mmCIF file with all atom_site columns, N, CA and C and ligand atoms in Angstrom:
data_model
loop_
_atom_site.group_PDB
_atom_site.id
_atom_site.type_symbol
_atom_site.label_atom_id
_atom_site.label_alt_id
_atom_site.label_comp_id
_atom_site.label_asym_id
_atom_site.label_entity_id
_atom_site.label_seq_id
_atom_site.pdbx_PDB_ins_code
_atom_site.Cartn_x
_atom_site.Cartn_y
_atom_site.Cartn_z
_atom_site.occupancy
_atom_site.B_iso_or_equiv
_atom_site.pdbx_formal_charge
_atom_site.auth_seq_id
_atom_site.auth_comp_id
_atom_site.auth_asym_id
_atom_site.auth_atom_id
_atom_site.pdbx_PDB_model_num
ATOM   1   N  N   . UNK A 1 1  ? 22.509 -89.857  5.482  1.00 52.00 ? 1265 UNK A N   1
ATOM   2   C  CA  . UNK A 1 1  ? 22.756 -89.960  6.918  1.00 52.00 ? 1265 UNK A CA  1
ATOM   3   C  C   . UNK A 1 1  ? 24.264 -90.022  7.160  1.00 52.00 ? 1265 UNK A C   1
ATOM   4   N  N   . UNK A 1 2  ? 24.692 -89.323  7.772  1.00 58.00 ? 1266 UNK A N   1
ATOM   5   C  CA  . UNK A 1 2  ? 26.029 -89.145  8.197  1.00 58.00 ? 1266 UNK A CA  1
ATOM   6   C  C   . UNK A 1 2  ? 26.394 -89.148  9.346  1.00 58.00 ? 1266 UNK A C   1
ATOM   7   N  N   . UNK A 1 3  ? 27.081 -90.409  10.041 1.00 59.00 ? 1267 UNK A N   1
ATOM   8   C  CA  . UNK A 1 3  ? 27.518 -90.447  11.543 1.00 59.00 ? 1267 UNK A CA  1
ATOM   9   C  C   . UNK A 1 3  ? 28.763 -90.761  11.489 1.00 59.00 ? 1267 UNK A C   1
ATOM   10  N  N   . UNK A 1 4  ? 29.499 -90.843  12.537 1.00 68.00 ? 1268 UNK A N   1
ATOM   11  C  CA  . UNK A 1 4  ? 30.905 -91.178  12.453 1.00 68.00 ? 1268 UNK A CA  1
ATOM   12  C  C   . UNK A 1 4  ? 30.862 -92.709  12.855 1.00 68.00 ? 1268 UNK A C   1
ATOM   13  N  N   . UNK A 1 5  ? 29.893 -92.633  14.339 1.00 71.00 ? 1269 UNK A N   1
ATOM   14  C  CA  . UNK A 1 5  ? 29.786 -94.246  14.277 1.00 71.00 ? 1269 UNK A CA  1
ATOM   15  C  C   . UNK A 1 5  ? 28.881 -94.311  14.028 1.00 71.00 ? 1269 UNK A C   1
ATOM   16  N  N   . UNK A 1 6  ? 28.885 -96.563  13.616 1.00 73.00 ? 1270 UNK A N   1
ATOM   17  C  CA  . UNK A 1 6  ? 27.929 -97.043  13.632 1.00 73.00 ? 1270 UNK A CA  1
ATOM   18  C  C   . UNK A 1 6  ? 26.624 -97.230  14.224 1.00 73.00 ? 1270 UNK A C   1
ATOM   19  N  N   . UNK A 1 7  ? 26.686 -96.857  15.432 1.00 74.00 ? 1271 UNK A N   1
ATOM   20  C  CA  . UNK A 1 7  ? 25.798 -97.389  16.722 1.00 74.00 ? 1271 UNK A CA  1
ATOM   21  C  C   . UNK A 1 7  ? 25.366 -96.241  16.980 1.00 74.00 ? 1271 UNK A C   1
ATOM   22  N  N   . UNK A 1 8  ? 25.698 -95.371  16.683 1.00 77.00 ? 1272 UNK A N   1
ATOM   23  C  CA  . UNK A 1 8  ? 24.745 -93.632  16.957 1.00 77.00 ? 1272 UNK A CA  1
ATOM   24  C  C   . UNK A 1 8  ? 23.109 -93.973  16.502 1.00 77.00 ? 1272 UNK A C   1
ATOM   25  N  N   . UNK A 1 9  ? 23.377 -94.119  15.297 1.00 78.00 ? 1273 UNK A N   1
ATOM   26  C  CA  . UNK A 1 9  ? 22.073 -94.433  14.718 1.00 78.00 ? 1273 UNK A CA  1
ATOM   27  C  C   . UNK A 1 9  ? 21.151 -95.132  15.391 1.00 78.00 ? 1273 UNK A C   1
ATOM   28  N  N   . UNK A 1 10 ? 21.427 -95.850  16.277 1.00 83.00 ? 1274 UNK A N   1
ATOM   29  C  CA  . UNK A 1 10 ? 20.984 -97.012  16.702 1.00 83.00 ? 1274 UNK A CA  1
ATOM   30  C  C   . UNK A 1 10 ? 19.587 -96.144  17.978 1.00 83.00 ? 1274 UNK A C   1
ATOM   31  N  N   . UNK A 1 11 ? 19.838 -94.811  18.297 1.00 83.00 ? 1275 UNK A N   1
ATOM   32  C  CA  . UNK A 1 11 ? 19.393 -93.991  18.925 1.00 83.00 ? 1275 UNK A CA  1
ATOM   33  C  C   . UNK A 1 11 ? 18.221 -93.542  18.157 1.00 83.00 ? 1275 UNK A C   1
ATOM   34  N  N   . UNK A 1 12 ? 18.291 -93.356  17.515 1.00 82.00 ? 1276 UNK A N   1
ATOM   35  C  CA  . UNK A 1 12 ? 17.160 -93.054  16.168 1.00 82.00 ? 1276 UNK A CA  1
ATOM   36  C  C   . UNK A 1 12 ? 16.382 -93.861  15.478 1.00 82.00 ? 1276 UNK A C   1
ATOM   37  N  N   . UNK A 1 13 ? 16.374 -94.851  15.952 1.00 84.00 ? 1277 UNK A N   1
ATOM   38  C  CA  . UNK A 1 13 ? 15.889 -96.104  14.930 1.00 84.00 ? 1277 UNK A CA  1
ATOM   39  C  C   . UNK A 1 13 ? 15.242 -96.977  16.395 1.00 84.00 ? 1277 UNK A C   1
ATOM   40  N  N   . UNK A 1 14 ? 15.431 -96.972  17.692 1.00 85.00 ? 1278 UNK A N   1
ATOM   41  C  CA  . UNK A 1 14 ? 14.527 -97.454  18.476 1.00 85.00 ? 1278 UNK A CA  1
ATOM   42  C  C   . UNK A 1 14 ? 12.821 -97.385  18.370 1.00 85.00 ? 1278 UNK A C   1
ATOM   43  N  N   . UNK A 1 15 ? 12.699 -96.949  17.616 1.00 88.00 ? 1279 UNK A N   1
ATOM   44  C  CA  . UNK A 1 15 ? 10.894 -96.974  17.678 1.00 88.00 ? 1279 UNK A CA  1
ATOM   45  C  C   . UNK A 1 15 ? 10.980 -97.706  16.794 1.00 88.00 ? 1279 UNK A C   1
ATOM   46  N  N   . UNK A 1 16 ? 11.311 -97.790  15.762 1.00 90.00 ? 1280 UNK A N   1
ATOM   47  C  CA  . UNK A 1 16 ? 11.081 -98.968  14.128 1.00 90.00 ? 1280 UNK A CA  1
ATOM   48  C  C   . UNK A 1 16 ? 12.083 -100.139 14.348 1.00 90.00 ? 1280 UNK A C   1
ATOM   49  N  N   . UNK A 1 17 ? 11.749 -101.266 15.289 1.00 90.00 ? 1281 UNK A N   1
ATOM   50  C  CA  . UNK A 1 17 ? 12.877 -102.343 15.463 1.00 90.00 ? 1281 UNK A CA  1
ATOM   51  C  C   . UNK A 1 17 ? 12.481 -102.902 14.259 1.00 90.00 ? 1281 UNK A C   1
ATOM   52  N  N   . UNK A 1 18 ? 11.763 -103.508 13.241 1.00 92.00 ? 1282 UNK A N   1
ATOM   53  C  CA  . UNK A 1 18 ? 11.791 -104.194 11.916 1.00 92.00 ? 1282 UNK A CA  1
ATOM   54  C  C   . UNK A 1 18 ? 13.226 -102.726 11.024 1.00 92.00 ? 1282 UNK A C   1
ATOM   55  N  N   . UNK A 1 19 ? 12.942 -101.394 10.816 1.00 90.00 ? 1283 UNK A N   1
ATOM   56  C  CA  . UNK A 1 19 ? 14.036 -101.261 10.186 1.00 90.00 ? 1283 UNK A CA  1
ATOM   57  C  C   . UNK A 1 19 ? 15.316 -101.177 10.858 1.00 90.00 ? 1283 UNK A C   1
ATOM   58  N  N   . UNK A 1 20 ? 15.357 -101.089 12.320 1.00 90.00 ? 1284 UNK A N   1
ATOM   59  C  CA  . UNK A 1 20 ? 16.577 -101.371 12.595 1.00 90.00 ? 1284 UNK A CA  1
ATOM   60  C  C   . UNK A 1 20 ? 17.235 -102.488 12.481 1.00 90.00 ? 1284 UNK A C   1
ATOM   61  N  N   . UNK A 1 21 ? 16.825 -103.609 12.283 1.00 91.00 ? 1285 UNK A N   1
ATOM   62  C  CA  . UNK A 1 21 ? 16.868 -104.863 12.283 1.00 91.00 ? 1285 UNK A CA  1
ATOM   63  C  C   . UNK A 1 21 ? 17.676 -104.459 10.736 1.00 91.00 ? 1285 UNK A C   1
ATOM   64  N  N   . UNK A 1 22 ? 16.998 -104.810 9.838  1.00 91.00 ? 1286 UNK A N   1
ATOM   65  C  CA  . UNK A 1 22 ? 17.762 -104.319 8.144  1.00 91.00 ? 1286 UNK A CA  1
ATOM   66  C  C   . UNK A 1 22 ? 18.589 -103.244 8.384  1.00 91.00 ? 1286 UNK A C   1
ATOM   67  N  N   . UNK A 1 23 ? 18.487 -102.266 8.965  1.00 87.00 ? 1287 UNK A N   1
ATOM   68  C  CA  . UNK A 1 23 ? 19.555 -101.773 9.082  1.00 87.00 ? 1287 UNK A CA  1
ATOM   69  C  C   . UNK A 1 23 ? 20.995 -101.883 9.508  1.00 87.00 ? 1287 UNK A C   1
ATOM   70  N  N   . UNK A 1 24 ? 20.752 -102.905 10.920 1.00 87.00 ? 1288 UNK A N   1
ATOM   71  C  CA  . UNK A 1 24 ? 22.145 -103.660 11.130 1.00 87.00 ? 1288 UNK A CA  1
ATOM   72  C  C   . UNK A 1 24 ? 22.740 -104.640 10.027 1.00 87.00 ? 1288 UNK A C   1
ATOM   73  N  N   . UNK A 1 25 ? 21.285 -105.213 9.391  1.00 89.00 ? 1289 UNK A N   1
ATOM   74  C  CA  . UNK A 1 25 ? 22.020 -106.175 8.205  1.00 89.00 ? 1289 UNK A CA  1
ATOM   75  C  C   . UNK A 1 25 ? 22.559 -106.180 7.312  1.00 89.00 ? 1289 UNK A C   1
ATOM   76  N  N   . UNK A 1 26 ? 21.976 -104.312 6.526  1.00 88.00 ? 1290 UNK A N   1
ATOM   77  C  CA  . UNK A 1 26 ? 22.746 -104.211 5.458  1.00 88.00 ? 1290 UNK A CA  1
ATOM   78  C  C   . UNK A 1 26 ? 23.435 -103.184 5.907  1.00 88.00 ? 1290 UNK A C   1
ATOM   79  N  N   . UNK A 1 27 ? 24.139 -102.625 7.117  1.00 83.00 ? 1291 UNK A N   1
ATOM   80  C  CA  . UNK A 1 27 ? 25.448 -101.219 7.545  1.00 83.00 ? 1291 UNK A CA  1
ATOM   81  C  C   . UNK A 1 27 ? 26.399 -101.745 8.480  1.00 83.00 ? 1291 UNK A C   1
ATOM   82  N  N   . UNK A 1 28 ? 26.272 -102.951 9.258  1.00 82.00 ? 1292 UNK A N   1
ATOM   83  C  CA  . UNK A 1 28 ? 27.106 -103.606 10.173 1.00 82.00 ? 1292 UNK A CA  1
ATOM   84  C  C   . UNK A 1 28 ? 28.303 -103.524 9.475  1.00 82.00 ? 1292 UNK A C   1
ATOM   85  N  N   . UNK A 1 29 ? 29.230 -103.080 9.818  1.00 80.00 ? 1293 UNK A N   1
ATOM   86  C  CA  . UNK A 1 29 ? 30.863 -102.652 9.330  1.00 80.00 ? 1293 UNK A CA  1
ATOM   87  C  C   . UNK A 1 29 ? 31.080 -104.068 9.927  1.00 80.00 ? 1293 UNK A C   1
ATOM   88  N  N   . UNK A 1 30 ? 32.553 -104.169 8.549  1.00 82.00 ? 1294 UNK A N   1
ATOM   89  C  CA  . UNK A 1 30 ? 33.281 -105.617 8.793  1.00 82.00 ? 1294 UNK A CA  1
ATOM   90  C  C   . UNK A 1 30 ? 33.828 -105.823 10.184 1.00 82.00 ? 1294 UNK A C   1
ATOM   91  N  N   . UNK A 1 31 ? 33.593 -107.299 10.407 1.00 85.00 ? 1295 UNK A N   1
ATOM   92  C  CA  . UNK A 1 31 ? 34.679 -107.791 12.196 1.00 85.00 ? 1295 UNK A CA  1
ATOM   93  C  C   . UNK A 1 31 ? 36.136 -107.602 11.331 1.00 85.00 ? 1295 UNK A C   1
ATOM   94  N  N   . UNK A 1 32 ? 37.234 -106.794 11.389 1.00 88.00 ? 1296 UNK A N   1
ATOM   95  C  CA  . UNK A 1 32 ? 38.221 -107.228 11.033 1.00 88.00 ? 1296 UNK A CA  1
ATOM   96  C  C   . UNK A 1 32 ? 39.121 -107.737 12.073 1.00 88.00 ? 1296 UNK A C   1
ATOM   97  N  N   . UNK A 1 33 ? 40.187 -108.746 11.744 1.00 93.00 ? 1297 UNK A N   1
ATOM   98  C  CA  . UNK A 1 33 ? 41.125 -109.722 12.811 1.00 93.00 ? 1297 UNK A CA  1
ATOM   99  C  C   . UNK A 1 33 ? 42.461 -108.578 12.730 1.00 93.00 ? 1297 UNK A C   1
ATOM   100 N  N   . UNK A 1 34 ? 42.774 -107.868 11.772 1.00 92.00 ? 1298 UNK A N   1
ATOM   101 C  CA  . UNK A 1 34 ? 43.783 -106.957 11.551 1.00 92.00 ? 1298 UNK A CA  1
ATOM   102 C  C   . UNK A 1 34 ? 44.236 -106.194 11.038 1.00 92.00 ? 1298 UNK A C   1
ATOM   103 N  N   . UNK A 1 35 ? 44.864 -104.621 11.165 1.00 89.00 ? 1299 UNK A N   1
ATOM   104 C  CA  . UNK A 1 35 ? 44.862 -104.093 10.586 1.00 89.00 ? 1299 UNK A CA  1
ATOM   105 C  C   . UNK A 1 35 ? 44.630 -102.657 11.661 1.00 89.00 ? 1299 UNK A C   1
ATOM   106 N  N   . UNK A 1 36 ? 44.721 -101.285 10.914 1.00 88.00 ? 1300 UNK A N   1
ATOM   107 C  CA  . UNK A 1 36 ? 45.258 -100.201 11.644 1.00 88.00 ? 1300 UNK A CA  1
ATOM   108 C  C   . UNK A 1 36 ? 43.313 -100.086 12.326 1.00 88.00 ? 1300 UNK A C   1
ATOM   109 N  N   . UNK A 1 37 ? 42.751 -100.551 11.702 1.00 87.00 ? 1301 UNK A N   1
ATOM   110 C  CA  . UNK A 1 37 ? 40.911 -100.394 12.449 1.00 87.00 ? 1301 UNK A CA  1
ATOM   111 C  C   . UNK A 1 37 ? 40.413 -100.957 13.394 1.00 87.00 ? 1301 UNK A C   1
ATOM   112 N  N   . UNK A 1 38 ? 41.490 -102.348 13.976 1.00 89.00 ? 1302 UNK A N   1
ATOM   113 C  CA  . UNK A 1 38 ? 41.517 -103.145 15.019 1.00 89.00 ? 1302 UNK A CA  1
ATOM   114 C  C   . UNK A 1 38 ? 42.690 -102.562 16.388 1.00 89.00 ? 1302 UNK A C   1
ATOM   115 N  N   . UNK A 1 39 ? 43.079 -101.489 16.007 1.00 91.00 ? 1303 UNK A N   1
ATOM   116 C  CA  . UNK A 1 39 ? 43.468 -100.767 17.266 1.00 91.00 ? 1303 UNK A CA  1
ATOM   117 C  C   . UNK A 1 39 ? 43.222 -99.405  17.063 1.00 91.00 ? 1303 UNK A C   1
ATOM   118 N  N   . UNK A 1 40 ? 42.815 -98.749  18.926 1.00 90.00 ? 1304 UNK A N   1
ATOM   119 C  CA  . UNK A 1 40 ? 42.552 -98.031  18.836 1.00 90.00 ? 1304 UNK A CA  1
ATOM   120 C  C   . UNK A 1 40 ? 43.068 -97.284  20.229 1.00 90.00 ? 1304 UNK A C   1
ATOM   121 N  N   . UNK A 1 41 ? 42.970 -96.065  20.237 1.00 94.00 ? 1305 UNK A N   1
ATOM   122 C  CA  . UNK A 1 41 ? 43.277 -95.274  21.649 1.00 94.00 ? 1305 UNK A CA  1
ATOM   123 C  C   . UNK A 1 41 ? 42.215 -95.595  22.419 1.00 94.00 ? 1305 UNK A C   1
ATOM   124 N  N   . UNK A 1 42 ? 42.746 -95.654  23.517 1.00 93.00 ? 1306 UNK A N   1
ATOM   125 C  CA  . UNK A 1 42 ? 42.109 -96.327  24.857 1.00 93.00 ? 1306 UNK A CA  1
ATOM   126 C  C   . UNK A 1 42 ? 41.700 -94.903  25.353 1.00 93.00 ? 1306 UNK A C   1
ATOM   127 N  N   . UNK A 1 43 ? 41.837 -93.751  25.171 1.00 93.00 ? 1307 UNK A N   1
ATOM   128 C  CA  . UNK A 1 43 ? 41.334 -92.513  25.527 1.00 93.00 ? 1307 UNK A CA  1
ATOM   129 C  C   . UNK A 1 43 ? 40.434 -91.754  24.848 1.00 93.00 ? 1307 UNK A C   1
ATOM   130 N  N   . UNK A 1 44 ? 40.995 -91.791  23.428 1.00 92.00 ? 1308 UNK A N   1
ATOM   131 C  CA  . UNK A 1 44 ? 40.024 -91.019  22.821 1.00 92.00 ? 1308 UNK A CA  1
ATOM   132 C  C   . UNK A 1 44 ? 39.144 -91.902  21.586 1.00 92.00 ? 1308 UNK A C   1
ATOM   133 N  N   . UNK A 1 45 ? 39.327 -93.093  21.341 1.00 88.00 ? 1309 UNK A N   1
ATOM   134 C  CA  . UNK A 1 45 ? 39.075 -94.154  20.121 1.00 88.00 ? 1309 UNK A CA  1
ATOM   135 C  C   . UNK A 1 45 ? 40.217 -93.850  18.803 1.00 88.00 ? 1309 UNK A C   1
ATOM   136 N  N   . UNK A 1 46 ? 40.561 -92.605  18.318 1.00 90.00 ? 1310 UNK A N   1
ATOM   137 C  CA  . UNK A 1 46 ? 41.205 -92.344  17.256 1.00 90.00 ? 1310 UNK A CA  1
ATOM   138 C  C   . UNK A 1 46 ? 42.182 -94.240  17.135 1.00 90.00 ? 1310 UNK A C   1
ATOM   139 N  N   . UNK A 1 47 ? 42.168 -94.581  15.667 1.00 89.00 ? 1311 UNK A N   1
ATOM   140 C  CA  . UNK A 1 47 ? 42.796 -95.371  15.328 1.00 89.00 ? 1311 UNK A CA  1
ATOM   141 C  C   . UNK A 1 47 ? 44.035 -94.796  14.608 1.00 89.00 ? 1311 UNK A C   1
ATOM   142 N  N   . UNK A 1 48 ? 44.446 -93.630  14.451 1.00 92.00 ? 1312 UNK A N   1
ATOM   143 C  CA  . UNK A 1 48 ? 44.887 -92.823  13.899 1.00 92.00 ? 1312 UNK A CA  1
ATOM   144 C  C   . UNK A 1 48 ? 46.835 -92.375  14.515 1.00 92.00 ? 1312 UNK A C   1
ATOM   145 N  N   . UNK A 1 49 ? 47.872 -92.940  14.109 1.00 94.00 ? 1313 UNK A N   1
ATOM   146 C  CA  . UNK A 1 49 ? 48.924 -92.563  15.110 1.00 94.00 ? 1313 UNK A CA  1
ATOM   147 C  C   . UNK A 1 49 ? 49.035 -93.222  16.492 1.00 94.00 ? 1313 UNK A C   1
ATOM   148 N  N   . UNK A 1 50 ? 49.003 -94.309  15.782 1.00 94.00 ? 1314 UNK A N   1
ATOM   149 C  CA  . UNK A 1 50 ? 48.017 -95.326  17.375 1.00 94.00 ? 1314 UNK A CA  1
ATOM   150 C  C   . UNK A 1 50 ? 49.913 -95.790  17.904 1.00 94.00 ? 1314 UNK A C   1
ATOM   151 N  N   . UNK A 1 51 ? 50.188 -95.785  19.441 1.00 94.00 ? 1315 UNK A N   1
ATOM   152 C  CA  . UNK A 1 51 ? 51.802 -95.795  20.248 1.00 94.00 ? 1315 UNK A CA  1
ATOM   153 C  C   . UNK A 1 51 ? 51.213 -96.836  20.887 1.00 94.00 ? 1315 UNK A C   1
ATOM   154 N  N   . UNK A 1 52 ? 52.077 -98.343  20.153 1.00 92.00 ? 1316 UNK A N   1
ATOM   155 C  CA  . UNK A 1 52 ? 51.507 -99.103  20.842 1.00 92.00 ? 1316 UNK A CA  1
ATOM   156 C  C   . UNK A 1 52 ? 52.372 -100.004 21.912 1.00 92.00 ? 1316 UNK A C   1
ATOM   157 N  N   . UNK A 1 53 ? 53.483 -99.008  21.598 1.00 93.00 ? 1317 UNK A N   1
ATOM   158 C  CA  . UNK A 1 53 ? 55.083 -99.962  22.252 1.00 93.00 ? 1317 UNK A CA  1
ATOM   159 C  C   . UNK A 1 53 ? 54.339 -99.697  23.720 1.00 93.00 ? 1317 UNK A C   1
ATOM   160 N  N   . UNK A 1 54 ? 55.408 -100.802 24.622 1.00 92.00 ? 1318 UNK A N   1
ATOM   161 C  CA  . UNK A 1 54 ? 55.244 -101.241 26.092 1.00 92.00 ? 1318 UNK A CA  1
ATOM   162 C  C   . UNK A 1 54 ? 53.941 -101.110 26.643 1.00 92.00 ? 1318 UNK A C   1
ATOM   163 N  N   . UNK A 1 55 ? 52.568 -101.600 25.517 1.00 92.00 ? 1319 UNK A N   1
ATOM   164 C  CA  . UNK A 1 55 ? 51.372 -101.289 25.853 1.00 92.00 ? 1319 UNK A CA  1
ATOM   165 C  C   . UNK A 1 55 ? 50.622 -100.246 26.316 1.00 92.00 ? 1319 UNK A C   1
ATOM   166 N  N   . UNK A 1 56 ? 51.089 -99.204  25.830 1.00 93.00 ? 1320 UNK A N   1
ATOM   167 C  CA  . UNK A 1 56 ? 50.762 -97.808  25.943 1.00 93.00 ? 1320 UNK A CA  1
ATOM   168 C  C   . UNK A 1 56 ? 49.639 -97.927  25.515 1.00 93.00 ? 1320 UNK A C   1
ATOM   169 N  N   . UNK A 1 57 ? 49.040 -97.788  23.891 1.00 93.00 ? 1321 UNK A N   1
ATOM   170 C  CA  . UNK A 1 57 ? 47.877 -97.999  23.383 1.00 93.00 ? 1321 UNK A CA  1
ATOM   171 C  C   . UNK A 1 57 ? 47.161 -96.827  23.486 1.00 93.00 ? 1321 UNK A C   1
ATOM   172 N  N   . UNK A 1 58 ? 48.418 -95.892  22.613 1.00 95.00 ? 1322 UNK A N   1
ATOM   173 C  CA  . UNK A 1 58 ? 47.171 -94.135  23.194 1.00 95.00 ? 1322 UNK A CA  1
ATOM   174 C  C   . UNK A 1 58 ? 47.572 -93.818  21.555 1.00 95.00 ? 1322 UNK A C   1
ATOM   175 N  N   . UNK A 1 59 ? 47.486 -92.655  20.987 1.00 95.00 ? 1323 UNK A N   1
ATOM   176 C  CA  . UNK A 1 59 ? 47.206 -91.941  19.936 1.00 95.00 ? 1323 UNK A CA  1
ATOM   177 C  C   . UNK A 1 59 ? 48.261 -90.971  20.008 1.00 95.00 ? 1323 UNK A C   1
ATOM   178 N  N   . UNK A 1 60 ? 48.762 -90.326  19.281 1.00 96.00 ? 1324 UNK A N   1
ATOM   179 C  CA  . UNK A 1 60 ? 50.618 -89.548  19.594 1.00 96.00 ? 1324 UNK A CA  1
ATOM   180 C  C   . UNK A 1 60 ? 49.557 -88.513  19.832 1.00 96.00 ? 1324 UNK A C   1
ATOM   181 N  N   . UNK A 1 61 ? 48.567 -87.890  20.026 1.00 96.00 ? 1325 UNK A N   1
ATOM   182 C  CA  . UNK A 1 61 ? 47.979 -86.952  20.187 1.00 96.00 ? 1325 UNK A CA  1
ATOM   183 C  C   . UNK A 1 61 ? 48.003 -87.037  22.211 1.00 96.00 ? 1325 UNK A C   1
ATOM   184 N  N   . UNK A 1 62 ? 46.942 -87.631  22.667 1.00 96.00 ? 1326 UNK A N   1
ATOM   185 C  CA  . UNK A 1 62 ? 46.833 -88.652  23.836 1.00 96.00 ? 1326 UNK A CA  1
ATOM   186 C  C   . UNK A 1 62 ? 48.024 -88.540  24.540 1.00 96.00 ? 1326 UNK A C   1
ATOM   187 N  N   . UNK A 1 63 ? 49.324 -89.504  23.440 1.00 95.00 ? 1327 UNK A N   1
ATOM   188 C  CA  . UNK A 1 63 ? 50.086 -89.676  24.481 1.00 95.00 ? 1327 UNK A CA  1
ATOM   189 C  C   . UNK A 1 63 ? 51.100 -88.544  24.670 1.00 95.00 ? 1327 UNK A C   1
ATOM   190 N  N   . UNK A 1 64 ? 51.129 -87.386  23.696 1.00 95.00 ? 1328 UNK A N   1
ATOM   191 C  CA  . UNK A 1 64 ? 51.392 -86.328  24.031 1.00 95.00 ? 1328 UNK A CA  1
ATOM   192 C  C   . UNK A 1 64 ? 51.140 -85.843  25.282 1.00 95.00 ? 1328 UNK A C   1
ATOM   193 N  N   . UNK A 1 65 ? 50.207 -85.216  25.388 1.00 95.00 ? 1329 UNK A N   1
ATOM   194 C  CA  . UNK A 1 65 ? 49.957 -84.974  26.811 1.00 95.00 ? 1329 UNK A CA  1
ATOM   195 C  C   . UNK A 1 65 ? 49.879 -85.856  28.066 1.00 95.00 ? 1329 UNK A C   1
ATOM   196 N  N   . UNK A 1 66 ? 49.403 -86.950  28.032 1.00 94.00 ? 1330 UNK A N   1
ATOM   197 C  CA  . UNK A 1 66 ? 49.840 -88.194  29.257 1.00 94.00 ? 1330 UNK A CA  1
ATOM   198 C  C   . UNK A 1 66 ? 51.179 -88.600  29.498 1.00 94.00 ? 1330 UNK A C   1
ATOM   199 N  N   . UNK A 1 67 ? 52.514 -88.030  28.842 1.00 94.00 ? 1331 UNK A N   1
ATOM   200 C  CA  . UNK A 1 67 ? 53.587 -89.108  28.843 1.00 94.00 ? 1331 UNK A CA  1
ATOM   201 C  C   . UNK A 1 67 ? 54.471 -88.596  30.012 1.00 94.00 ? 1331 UNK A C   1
ATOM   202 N  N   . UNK A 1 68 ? 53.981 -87.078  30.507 1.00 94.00 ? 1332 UNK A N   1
ATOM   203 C  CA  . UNK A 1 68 ? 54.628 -86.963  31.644 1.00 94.00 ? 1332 UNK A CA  1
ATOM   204 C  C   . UNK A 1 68 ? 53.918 -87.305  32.867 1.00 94.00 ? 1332 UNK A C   1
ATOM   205 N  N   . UNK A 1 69 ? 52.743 -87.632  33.065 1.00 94.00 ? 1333 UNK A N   1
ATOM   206 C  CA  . UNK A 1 69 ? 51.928 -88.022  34.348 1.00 94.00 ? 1333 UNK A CA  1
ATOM   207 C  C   . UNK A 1 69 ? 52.596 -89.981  34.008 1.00 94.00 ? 1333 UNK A C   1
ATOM   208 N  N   . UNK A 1 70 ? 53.092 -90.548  32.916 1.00 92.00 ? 1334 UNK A N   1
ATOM   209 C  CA  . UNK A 1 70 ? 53.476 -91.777  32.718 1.00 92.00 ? 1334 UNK A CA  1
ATOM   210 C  C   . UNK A 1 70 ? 54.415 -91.586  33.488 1.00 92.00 ? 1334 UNK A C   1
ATOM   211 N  N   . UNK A 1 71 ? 55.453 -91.156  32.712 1.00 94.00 ? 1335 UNK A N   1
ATOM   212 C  CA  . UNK A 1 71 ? 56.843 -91.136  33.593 1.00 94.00 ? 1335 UNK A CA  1
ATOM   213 C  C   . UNK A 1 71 ? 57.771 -90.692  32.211 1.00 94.00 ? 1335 UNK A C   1
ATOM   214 N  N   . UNK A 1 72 ? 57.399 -90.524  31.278 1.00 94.00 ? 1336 UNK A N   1
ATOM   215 C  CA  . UNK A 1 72 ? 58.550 -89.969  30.214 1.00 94.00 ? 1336 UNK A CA  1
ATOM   216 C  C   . UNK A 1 72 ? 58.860 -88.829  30.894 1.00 94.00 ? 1336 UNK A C   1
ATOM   217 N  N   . UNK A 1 73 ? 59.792 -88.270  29.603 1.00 93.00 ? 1337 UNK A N   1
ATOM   218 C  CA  . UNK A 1 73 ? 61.076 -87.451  30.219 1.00 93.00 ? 1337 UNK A CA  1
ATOM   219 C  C   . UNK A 1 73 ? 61.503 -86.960  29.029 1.00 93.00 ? 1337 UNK A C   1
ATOM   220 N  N   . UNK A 1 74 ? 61.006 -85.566  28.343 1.00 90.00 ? 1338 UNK A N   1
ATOM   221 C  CA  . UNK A 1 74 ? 61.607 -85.421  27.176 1.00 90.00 ? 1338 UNK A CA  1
ATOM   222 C  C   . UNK A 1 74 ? 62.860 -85.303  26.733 1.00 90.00 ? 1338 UNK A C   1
ATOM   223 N  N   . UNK A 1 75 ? 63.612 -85.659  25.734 1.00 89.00 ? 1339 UNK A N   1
ATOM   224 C  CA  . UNK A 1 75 ? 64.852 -86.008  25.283 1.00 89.00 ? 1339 UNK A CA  1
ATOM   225 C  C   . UNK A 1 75 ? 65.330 -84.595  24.904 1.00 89.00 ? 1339 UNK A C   1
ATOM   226 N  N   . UNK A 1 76 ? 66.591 -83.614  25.512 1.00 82.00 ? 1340 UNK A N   1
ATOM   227 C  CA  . UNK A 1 76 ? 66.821 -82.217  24.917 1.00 82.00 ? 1340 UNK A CA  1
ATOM   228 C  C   . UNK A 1 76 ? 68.114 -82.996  24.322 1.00 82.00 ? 1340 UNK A C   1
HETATM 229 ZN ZN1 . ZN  B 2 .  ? 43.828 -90.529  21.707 1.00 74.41 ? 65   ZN  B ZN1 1
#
């Protein structure tokens, strides 16, 4: 079974609540307190290249394209 998230599955497994049940118990991904998996883009989820100065909180992908509706100003 291959999903990206966790909780997809969770769509598929509504008729059998006893194996969904074991299933959250033994696939529930760690709570982590820190680290690059505890932030994420507020647009697209990517944790990936995550711009987190002056609370931006987007993905250099993301904030690529948003930084002129922000107010940046590219540097020539
Ligand atoms: Zn993004």
């Amino acid at each position: 079974m291959t999903v990206s998230d966790f909780s997809k599955v969770f769509k598929q497994l509504q008729n059998k609540p006893s194996k969904l049940k074991k299933y959250i118990k033994h696939n529930k991904p760690k709570t982590r307190n820190f680290g690059p998996t505890t932030k994420g883009c507020r647009r697209c989820g990517s944790n990936k290249g995550h711009v987190g100065k002056y609370g931006i909180n987007l993905c250099r992908k993301c904030f690529r394209e948003m930084a002129p509706k922000i107010g940046f100003k590219k540097f020539i």
